[in-house]
Coordinates of C-alpha atoms and ligand atoms in Angstrom, one line a residue:
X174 CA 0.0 0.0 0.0
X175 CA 1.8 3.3 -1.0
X176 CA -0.1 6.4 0.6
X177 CA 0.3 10.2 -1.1
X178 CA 0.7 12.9 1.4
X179 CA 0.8 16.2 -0.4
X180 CA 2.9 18.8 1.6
X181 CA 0.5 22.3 2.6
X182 CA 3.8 24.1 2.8
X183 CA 3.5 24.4 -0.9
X184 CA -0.7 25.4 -1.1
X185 CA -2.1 28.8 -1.7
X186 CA -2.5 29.6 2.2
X187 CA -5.0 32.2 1.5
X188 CA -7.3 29.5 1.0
X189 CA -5.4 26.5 2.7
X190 CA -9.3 25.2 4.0
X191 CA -10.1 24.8 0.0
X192 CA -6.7 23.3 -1.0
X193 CA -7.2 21.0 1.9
X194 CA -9.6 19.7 0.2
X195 CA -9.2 19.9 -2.9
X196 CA -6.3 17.9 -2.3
X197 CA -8.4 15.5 -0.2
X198 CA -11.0 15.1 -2.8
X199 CA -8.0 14.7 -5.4
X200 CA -7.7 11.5 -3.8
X201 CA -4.9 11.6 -1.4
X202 CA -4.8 9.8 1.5
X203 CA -3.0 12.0 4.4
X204 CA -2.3 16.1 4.4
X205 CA 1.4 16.8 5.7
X206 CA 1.8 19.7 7.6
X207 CA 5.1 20.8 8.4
X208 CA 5.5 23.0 11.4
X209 CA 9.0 25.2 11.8
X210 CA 10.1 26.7 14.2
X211 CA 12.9 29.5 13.2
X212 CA 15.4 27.6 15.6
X213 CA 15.4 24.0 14.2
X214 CA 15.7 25.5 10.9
X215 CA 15.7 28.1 9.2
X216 CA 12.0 29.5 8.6
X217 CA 8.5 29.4 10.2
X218 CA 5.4 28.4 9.3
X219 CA 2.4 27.7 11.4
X220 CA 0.9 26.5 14.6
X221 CA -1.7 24.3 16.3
X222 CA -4.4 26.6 16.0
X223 CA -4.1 26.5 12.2
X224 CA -4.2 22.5 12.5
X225 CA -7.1 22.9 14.7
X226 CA -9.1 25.2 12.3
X227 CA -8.3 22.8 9.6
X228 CA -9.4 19.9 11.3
X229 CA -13.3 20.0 10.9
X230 CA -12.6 20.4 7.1
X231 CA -11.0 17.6 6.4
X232 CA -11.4 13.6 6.8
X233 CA -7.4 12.7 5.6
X234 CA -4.9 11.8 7.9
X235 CA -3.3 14.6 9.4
X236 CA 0.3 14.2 9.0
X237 CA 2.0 16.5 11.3
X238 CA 6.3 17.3 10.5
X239 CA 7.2 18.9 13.8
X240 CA 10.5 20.5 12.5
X241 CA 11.1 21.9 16.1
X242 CA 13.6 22.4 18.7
X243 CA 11.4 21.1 21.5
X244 CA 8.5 18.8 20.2
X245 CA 7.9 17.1 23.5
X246 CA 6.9 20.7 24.7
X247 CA 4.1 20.9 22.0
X248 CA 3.1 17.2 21.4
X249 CA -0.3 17.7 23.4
X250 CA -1.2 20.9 21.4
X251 CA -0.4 19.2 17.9
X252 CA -2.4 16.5 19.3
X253 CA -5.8 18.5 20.8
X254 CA -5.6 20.4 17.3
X255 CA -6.6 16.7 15.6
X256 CA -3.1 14.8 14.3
X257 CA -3.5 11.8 13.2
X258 CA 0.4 11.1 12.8
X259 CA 3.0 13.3 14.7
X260 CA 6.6 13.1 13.5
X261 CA 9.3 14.4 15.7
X262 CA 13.3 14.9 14.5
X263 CA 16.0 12.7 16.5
X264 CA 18.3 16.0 16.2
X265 CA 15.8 17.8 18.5
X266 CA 16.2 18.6 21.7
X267 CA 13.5 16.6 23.5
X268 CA 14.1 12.9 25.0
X269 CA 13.3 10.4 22.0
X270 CA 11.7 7.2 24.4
X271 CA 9.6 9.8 25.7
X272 CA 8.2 12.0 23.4
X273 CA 7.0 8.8 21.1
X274 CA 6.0 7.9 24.4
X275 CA 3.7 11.3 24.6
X276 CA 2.2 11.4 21.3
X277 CA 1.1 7.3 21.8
X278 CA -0.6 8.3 25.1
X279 CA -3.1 10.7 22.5
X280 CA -3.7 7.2 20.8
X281 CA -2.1 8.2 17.6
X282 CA 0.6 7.6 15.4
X283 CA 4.5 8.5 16.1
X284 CA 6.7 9.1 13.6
X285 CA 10.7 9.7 13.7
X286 CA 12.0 12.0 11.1
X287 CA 16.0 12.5 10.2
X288 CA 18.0 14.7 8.8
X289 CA 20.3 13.6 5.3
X290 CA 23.1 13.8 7.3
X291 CA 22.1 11.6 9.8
X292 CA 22.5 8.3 10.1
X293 CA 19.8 5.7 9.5
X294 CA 20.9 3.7 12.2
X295 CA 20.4 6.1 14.6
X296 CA 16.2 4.9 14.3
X297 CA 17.0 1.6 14.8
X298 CA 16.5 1.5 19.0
X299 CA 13.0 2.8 18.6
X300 CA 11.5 1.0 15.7
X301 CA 9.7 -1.2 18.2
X302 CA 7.4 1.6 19.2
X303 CA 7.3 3.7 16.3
X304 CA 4.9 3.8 13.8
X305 CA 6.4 5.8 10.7
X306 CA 10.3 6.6 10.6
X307 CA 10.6 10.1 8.2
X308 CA 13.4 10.1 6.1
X309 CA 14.4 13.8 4.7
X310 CA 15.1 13.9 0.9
X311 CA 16.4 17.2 1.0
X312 CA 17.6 19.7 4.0
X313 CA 14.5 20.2 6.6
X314 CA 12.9 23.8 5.6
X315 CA 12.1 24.7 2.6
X316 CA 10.3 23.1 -0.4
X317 CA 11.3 22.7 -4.1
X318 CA 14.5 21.6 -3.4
X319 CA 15.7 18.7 -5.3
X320 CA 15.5 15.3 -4.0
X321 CA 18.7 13.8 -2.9
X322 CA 19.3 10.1 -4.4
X323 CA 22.1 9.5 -1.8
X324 CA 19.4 8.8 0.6
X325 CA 17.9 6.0 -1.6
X326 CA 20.6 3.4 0.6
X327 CA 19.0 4.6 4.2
X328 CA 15.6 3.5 2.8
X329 CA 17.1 0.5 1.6
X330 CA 18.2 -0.3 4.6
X331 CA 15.8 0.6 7.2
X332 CA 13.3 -1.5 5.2
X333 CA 15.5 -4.5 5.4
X334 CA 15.9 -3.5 9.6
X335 CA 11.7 -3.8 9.2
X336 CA 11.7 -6.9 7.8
X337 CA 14.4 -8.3 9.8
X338 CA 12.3 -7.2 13.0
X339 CA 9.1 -8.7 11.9
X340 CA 8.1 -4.8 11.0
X341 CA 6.2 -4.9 7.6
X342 CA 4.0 -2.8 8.6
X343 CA 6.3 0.2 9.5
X344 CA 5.3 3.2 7.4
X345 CA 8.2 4.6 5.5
X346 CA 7.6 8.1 4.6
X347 CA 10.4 10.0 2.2
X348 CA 9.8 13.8 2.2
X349 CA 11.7 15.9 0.0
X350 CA 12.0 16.6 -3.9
X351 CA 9.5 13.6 -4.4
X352 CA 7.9 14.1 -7.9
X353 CA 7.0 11.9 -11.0
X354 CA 10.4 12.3 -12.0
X355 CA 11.9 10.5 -8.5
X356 CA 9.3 8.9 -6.8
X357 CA 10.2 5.4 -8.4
X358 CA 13.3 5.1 -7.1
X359 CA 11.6 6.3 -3.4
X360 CA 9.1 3.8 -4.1
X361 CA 11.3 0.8 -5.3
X362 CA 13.5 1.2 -2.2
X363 CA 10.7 0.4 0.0
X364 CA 9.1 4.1 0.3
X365 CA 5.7 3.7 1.2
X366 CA 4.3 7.0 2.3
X367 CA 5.2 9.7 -0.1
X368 CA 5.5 13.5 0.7
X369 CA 5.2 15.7 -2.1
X370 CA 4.6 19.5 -1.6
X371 CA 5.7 21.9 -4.9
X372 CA 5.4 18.3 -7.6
X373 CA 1.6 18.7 -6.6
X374 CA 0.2 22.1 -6.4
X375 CA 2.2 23.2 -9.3
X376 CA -0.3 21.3 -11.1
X377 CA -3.6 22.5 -12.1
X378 CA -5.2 19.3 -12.1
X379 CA -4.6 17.9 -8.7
X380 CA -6.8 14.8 -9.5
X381 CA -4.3 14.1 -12.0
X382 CA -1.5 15.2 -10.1
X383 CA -2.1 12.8 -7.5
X384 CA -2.8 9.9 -9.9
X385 CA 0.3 10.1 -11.9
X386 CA 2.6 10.1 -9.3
X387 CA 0.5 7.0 -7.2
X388 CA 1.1 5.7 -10.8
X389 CA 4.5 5.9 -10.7
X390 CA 5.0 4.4 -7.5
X391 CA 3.5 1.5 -7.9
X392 CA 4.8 1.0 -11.6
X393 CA 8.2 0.9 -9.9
X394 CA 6.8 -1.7 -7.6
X395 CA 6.1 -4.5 -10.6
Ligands
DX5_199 C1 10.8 20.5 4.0 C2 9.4 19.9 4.3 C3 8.8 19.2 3.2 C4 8.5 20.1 2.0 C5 8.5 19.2 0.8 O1 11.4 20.9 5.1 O2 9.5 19.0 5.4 O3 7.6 18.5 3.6 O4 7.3 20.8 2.1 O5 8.4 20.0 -0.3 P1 8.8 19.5 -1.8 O6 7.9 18.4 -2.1 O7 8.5 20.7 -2.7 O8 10.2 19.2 -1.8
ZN200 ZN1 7.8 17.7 5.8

């Protein structure tokens, strides 16, 4: 099962209610929502409150990115606001164990996100209580960047890890540069959770948008 999770960093957020779902209706199955803080890198976007607003208008998974210095601090208020999935950087500053720990005790999903330059194995303690680990395509912070193959060996090998560990199920989500033009090779490495911000809402048609790159996935699969 490969799920599409288009990135709202990259919507028109004058109307981010509509592209919600539009994007929704487009057929994808979660909404990512990447959350910056100015400290853990380098820009800002938004907050709970807009999560919370966004909630009643949506059905899809809510796919929270926390790409912040202390997520422990906030896990409750990403929660309240109606996460379905929170995902939490191992660079951060917050206690790994227990910050999974906290976002499970909201009965949703926990994710572990890293950074190109870090290691893969770094995940590997945790992946009995996680539920998604994150791997970053391209430097946390900014979209349209372009994705960066040298990461295609840490999905490689963390799916083997899942395997090894009895962990099929793990979701494997790659966020960064993913378009119709790399999302095989994501996809064929054992990607199964797609992030894709500026390859979708470029696109006029998101129906289509969405189709052709769930297309291209799973062609890469056969
Ligand atoms: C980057 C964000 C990504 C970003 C992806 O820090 O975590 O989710 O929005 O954007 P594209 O798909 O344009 O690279
Ligand atoms: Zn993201």
């Amino acid at each position: 099962m490969i799920y599409i999770s288009p990135s709202m960093l990259s919507c028109d957020f004058s109307k981010i209610g509509d592209e919600a779902l539009a994007m929704e209706n487009a057929g994808a199955d979660m909404l990512h929502l990447d959350i910056m803080d100015g400290h853990f890198v380098p820009n800002i976007t938004f907050g709970a409150p807009v999560i919370k607003k966004l909630r009643p208008v949506s059905k899809a998974v809510f796919d929270t990115h926390l790409m912040i210095s202390e997520p422990l601090k906030y896990v409750e208020d990403f929660s309240k606001a109606g996460s379905d999935i929170i995902s939490f950087h191992i660079e951060s500053d917050s206690p790994v164990e227990e910050t999974i720990d906290k976002i499970k005790s909201f009965g949703i999903k926990a994710g572990l996100a890293v950074k190109p330059k870090t290691p893969i194995e770094e995940v590997y303690p945790y992946l009995d209580k996680l539920d998604m680990v994150l791997i970053m395509t391209v430097e946390p912070g900014f979209g349209g960047q372009s994705f960066m193959e040298d990461m295609i060996p840490k999905i490689v090998a963390l799916k083997e890890k899942c395997k090894e560990k009895g962990r099929d199920d793990m979701l494997i989500q790659v966020d960064g540069g993913i378009s119709v033009k790399t999302v095989d090779k994501a996809a064929a490495s054992g990607a199964n959770v797609l992030v894709a911000g500026s390859a979708l809402f470029s696109q006029k048609d998101y129906k289509k948008a969405v189709e052709d790159l769930r297309e291209k996935a799973y062609s890469s699969l056969k």
